[in-house]
PDB file of C-alpha atoms in Angstrom:
ATOM      1  CA  MET A   1     -17.252  33.212 -48.137  1.00 45.00           C
ATOM      2  CA  ALA A   2     -19.496  30.391 -49.301  1.00 48.00           C
ATOM      3  CA  CYS A   3     -22.336  30.830 -51.850  1.00 46.00           C
ATOM      4  CA  ARG A   4     -25.447  28.641 -51.947  1.00 48.00           C
ATOM      5  CA  LEU A   5     -27.571  28.478 -55.051  1.00 45.00           C
ATOM      6  CA  LEU A   6     -31.174  27.517 -54.589  1.00 45.00           C
ATOM      7  CA  TYR A   7     -33.613  26.781 -57.469  1.00 46.00           C
ATOM      8  CA  PHE A   8     -37.319  27.188 -57.169  1.00 46.00           C
ATOM      9  CA  CYS A   9     -39.872  26.183 -59.851  1.00 47.00           C
ATOM     10  CA  ARG A  10     -42.081  29.127 -60.765  1.00 47.00           C
ATOM     11  CA  ASN A  11     -45.144  27.247 -61.836  1.00 48.00           C
ATOM     12  CA  SER A  12     -46.627  24.347 -59.904  1.00 49.00           C
ATOM     13  CA  GLY A  13     -46.127  21.729 -62.678  1.00 51.00           C
ATOM     14  CA  CYS A  14     -42.427  22.333 -63.196  1.00 48.00           C
ATOM     15  CA  ASN A  15     -42.863  21.347 -66.825  1.00 49.00           C
ATOM     16  CA  ASN A  16     -40.998  24.336 -68.188  1.00 48.00           C
ATOM     17  CA  VAL A  17     -37.469  25.378 -67.472  1.00 46.00           C
ATOM     18  CA  ASN A  18     -38.552  28.651 -65.780  1.00 47.00           C
ATOM     19  CA  PHE A  19     -36.499  28.499 -62.577  1.00 45.00           C
ATOM     20  CA  LEU A  20     -35.772  31.338 -60.280  1.00 48.00           C
ATOM     21  CA  LEU A  21     -32.146  31.478 -59.198  1.00 48.00           C
ATOM     22  CA  ILE A  22     -31.590  32.698 -55.683  1.00 52.00           C
ATOM     23  CA  SER A  23     -28.063  33.174 -54.387  1.00 54.00           C
ATOM     24  CA  THR A  24     -27.439  33.443 -50.604  1.00 57.00           C
ATOM     25  CA  ARG A  25     -24.127  34.279 -49.113  1.00 61.00           C
ATOM     26  CA  THR A  26     -22.858  33.027 -45.786  1.00 64.00           C
ATOM     27  CA  TYR A  27     -19.985  34.742 -44.171  1.00 68.00           C
ATOM     28  CA  ALA A  28     -17.376  33.325 -41.744  1.00 69.00           C
ATOM     29  CA  LYS A  29     -18.089  33.942 -38.080  1.00 71.00           C
ATOM     30  CA  LYS A  30     -16.640  37.026 -36.561  1.00 72.00           C
ATOM     31  CA  PRO A  31     -13.780  36.298 -34.196  1.00 70.00           C
ATOM     32  CA  ALA A  32     -14.431  36.700 -30.490  1.00 74.00           C
ATOM     33  CA  ALA A  33     -13.688  40.150 -29.217  1.00 70.00           C
ATOM     34  CA  ALA A  34     -10.363  40.390 -27.461  1.00 66.00           C
ATOM     35  CA  PRO A  35     -10.492  41.436 -23.825  1.00 65.00           C
ATOM     36  CA  LEU A  36      -9.818  45.130 -23.420  1.00 66.00           C
ATOM     37  CA  VAL A  37      -6.421  45.729 -21.851  1.00 64.00           C
ATOM     38  CA  THR A  38      -6.244  49.009 -20.019  1.00 66.00           C
ATOM     39  CA  SER A  39      -2.805  50.497 -20.274  1.00 68.00           C
ATOM     40  CA  GLU A  40      -1.429  53.890 -19.785  1.00 73.00           C
ATOM     41  CA  PRO A  41      -1.898  56.211 -22.831  1.00 75.00           C
ATOM     42  CA  LYS A  42       1.219  56.799 -24.863  1.00 79.00           C
ATOM     43  CA  LYS A  43       2.983  59.937 -23.934  1.00 83.00           C
ATOM     44  CA  LYS A  44       3.839  62.514 -26.603  1.00 84.00           C
ATOM     45  CA  LYS A  45       7.452  62.814 -27.645  1.00 83.00           C
ATOM     46  CA  ARG A  46       9.017  66.053 -26.320  1.00 83.00           C
ATOM     47  CA  PHE A  47      11.787  67.599 -28.379  1.00 77.00           C
ATOM     48  CA  PRO A  48      14.413  69.667 -26.620  1.00 80.00           C
ATOM     49  CA  VAL A  49      14.008  73.389 -26.794  1.00 87.00           C
ATOM     50  CA  GLU A  50      16.988  75.369 -27.839  1.00 86.00           C
ATOM     51  CA  THR A  51      18.107  77.827 -25.115  1.00 90.00           C
ATOM     52  CA  ASP A  52      21.487  78.988 -26.420  1.00 91.00           C
ATOM     53  CA  PRO A  53      21.019  82.650 -27.440  1.00 92.00           C
ATOM     54  CA  GLU A  54      23.937  82.482 -29.907  1.00 92.00           C
ATOM     55  CA  LYS A  55      22.338  79.591 -31.835  1.00 91.00           C
ATOM     56  CA  LEU A  56      18.941  81.225 -31.772  1.00 92.00           C
ATOM     57  CA  VAL A  57      20.266  84.370 -33.423  1.00 92.00           C
ATOM     58  CA  ASN A  58      22.411  82.710 -36.073  1.00 92.00           C
ATOM     59  CA  TYR A  59      20.429  79.531 -37.132  1.00 92.00           C
ATOM     60  CA  VAL A  60      16.894  78.549 -38.048  1.00 91.00           C
ATOM     61  CA  CYS A  61      16.277  76.176 -35.152  1.00 88.00           C
ATOM     62  CA  GLY A  62      14.495  73.022 -36.075  1.00 85.00           C
ATOM     63  CA  SER A  63      14.996  73.264 -39.811  1.00 89.00           C
ATOM     64  CA  ASN A  64      17.175  70.089 -39.942  1.00 87.00           C
ATOM     65  CA  ILE A  65      14.970  66.959 -40.145  1.00 85.00           C
ATOM     66  CA  TYR A  66      17.733  64.501 -40.462  1.00 89.00           C
ATOM     67  CA  LYS A  67      19.740  62.777 -37.676  1.00 84.00           C
ATOM     68  CA  GLU A  68      22.964  64.170 -39.008  1.00 89.00           C
ATOM     69  CA  GLY A  69      23.810  67.688 -40.080  1.00 88.00           C
ATOM     70  CA  GLU A  70      22.874  71.042 -38.701  1.00 88.00           C
ATOM     71  CA  ASP A  71      20.218  73.703 -38.954  1.00 90.00           C
ATOM     72  CA  ILE A  72      20.167  76.308 -41.768  1.00 91.00           C
ATOM     73  CA  LYS A  73      22.470  79.308 -41.084  1.00 92.00           C
ATOM     74  CA  LEU A  74      20.845  82.740 -41.341  1.00 93.00           C
ATOM     75  CA  SER A  75      22.194  85.137 -43.912  1.00 92.00           C
ATOM     76  CA  PRO A  76      22.545  88.925 -43.518  1.00 92.00           C
ATOM     77  CA  ASP A  77      19.428  90.945 -44.131  1.00 90.00           C
ATOM     78  CA  SER A  78      20.931  92.416 -47.366  1.00 92.00           C
ATOM     79  CA  GLU A  79      20.931  88.977 -49.035  1.00 93.00           C
ATOM     80  CA  TYR A  80      17.131  88.572 -48.778  1.00 92.00           C
ATOM     81  CA  PRO A  81      14.729  90.265 -51.256  1.00 94.00           C
ATOM     82  CA  GLU A  82      13.107  93.554 -50.202  1.00 93.00           C
ATOM     83  CA  TRP A  83       9.498  92.243 -50.429  1.00 93.00           C
ATOM     84  CA  ILE A  84      10.086  89.937 -47.508  1.00 91.00           C
ATOM     85  CA  TRP A  85      10.339  92.850 -45.113  1.00 90.00           C
ATOM     86  CA  LYS A  86       7.240  94.512 -46.450  1.00 89.00           C
ATOM     87  CA  MET A  87       4.962  91.465 -45.991  1.00 89.00           C
ATOM     88  CA  ASN A  88       1.784  91.992 -43.993  1.00 84.00           C
ATOM     89  CA  LEU A  89       1.791  89.341 -41.221  1.00 88.00           C
ATOM     90  CA  GLY A  90      -1.210  90.738 -39.296  1.00 88.00           C
ATOM     91  CA  GLN A  91      -4.882  90.771 -40.256  1.00 89.00           C
ATOM     92  CA  ASP A  92      -6.093  91.701 -43.704  1.00 86.00           C
ATOM     93  CA  PRO A  93      -6.712  95.474 -44.134  1.00 88.00           C
ATOM     94  CA  GLU A  94     -10.318  96.632 -44.021  1.00 91.00           C
ATOM     95  CA  LEU A  95     -12.149  97.506 -47.293  1.00 91.00           C
ATOM     96  CA  ASP A  96     -12.016 101.303 -46.363  1.00 92.00           C
ATOM     97  CA  GLU A  97      -8.245 101.176 -46.149  1.00 91.00           C
ATOM     98  CA  LEU A  98      -7.755  99.699 -49.662  1.00 92.00           C
ATOM     99  CA  ASP A  99      -7.506 101.671 -52.905  1.00 93.00           C
ATOM    100  CA  PRO A 100     -10.431 100.978 -55.284  1.00 92.00           C
ATOM    101  CA  ASN A 101      -7.994 100.933 -58.228  1.00 94.00           C
ATOM    102  CA  THR A 102      -6.278  97.772 -57.018  1.00 93.00           C
ATOM    103  CA  LEU A 103      -7.044  94.086 -57.560  1.00 93.00           C
ATOM    104  CA  GLU A 104      -6.869  93.411 -53.732  1.00 91.00           C
ATOM    105  CA  TYR A 105      -9.734  95.884 -53.253  1.00 94.00           C
ATOM    106  CA  TRP A 106     -12.049  94.046 -55.593  1.00 93.00           C
ATOM    107  CA  GLU A 107     -11.021  90.563 -54.194  1.00 93.00           C
ATOM    108  CA  LYS A 108     -11.823  91.856 -50.676  1.00 93.00           C
ATOM    109  CA  LEU A 109     -15.085  93.346 -51.804  1.00 94.00           C
ATOM    110  CA  HIS A 110     -16.157  90.067 -53.440  1.00 95.00           C
ATOM    111  CA  LYS A 111     -15.199  88.184 -50.275  1.00 93.00           C
ATOM    112  CA  VAL A 112     -17.195  90.591 -48.047  1.00 94.00           C
ATOM    113  CA  SER A 113     -20.273  90.529 -50.261  1.00 94.00           C
ATOM    114  CA  LEU A 114     -20.278  86.662 -50.341  1.00 94.00           C
ATOM    115  CA  ALA A 115     -20.099  86.578 -46.549  1.00 94.00           C
ATOM    116  CA  ARG A 116     -22.972  89.104 -46.298  1.00 94.00           C
ATOM    117  CA  GLN A 117     -25.138  87.191 -48.832  1.00 93.00           C
ATOM    118  CA  ASN A 118     -24.520  83.866 -46.927  1.00 92.00           C
ATOM    119  CA  ARG A 119     -25.544  85.515 -43.630  1.00 92.00           C
ATOM    120  CA  LEU A 120     -28.744  86.858 -45.167  1.00 91.00           C
ATOM    121  CA  LEU A 121     -29.614  83.528 -46.742  1.00 87.00           C
ATOM    122  CA  LYS A 122     -29.081  81.733 -43.416  1.00 87.00           C
ATOM    123  CA  MET A 123     -31.515  84.149 -41.673  1.00 86.00           C
ATOM    124  CA  GLN A 124     -34.192  83.917 -44.433  1.00 82.00           C
ATOM    125  CA  ARG A 125     -37.075  81.651 -43.803  1.00 78.00           C
ATOM    126  CA  LEU A 126     -37.802  78.954 -46.388  1.00 75.00           C
ATOM    127  CA  PRO A 127     -40.980  79.435 -48.364  1.00 75.00           C
ATOM    128  CA  ARG A 128     -43.913  77.231 -47.640  1.00 73.00           C
ATOM    129  CA  LEU A 129     -45.568  75.395 -50.488  1.00 71.00           C
ATOM    130  CA  HIS A 130     -49.337  75.747 -50.361  1.00 75.00           C
ATOM    131  CA  VAL A 131     -50.979  72.956 -52.291  1.00 74.00           C
ATOM    132  CA  GLY A 132     -54.657  72.901 -53.210  1.00 80.00           C
ATOM    133  CA  GLU A 133     -56.798  69.778 -53.261  1.00 82.00           C
ATOM    134  CA  ASN A 134     -56.566  69.288 -57.036  1.00 83.00           C
ATOM    135  CA  GLU A 135     -52.702  69.615 -56.920  1.00 83.00           C
ATOM    136  CA  LEU A 136     -52.615  67.172 -54.071  1.00 83.00           C
ATOM    137  CA  LYS A 137     -54.503  64.576 -56.191  1.00 85.00           C
ATOM    138  CA  LYS A 138     -52.042  65.148 -59.076  1.00 86.00           C
ATOM    139  CA  PHE A 139     -49.054  64.653 -56.769  1.00 84.00           C
ATOM    140  CA  LYS A 140     -50.613  61.459 -55.440  1.00 85.00           C
ATOM    141  CA  LYS A 141     -51.119  60.162 -58.994  1.00 86.00           C
ATOM    142  CA  LEU A 142     -47.584  61.074 -59.968  1.00 86.00           C
ATOM    143  CA  LYS A 143     -46.182  59.227 -56.885  1.00 84.00           C
ATOM    144  CA  GLU A 144     -48.097  56.103 -57.891  1.00 82.00           C
ATOM    145  CA  LEU A 145     -46.882  56.346 -61.522  1.00 80.00           C
ATOM    146  CA  ARG A 146     -43.322  56.742 -60.323  1.00 80.00           C
ATOM    147  CA  PHE A 147     -43.603  53.753 -58.033  1.00 74.00           C
ATOM    148  CA  ARG A 148     -45.039  51.623 -60.866  1.00 72.00           C
ATOM    149  CA  ALA A 149     -42.225  52.713 -63.200  1.00 73.00           C
ATOM    150  CA  LEU A 150     -39.605  51.884 -60.690  1.00 72.00           C
ATOM    151  CA  ALA A 151     -41.205  48.509 -59.668  1.00 70.00           C
ATOM    152  CA  GLY A 152     -41.600  47.388 -63.221  1.00 61.00           C
ATOM    153  CA  VAL A 153     -44.920  45.666 -62.546  1.00 59.00           C
ATOM    154  CA  HIS A 154     -48.487  46.789 -61.948  1.00 57.00           C
ATOM    155  CA  TYR A 155     -48.969  47.601 -58.304  1.00 55.00           C
ATOM    156  CA  ASP A 156     -52.279  48.393 -56.585  1.00 57.00           C
ATOM    157  CA  PRO A 157     -51.699  49.398 -52.957  1.00 60.00           C
ATOM    158  CA  GLY A 158     -55.117  48.098 -51.983  1.00 60.00           C
ATOM    159  CA  GLU A 159     -54.622  44.598 -53.400  1.00 56.00           C
ATOM    160  CA  ILE A 160     -52.588  41.844 -51.813  1.00 57.00           C
ATOM    161  CA  ILE A 161     -51.123  39.457 -54.328  1.00 56.00           C
ATOM    162  CA  ASN A 162     -50.505  35.885 -53.263  1.00 59.00           C
ATOM    163  CA  GLU A 163     -48.460  33.842 -55.643  1.00 57.00           C
ATOM    164  CA  LYS A 164     -47.182  30.407 -55.258  1.00 55.00           C
ATOM    165  CA  ILE A 165     -43.439  29.994 -55.348  1.00 51.00           C
TER     166      ILE A 165
END
């Protein structure tokens, strides 16, 4: 990337050292686009499926991620904690099925009420702002003040300023 610096005199006499520094950047040309080569899409890698019933019953198939070694051997059911067999793997129970004295009930109630509130807010129409003529003039004046504050100079939209550079 190259950078050029240009100096312009701000007043016509150039007696003062009031120069305006303008920096322009030039970037390298983009390389020509390579021609598109149409090739067959890459095929997904298929892993072999275990079909041996003895291995399916005694091992966790696919648990070994290394090239060497074997899958994890399953233990008898008595070696696992009791809570594993009581886990709910289906859908969450409905609010009516839960006991109001439990934490799960109140968490589910909060979740249901948030979903209901979001549905109602989505269906609600946005209020329209009715602005009178006096308020419209105030908004216009505020817009002009904001523009002047951001521009840092006096700006009159009806006046064209021609300055020599």
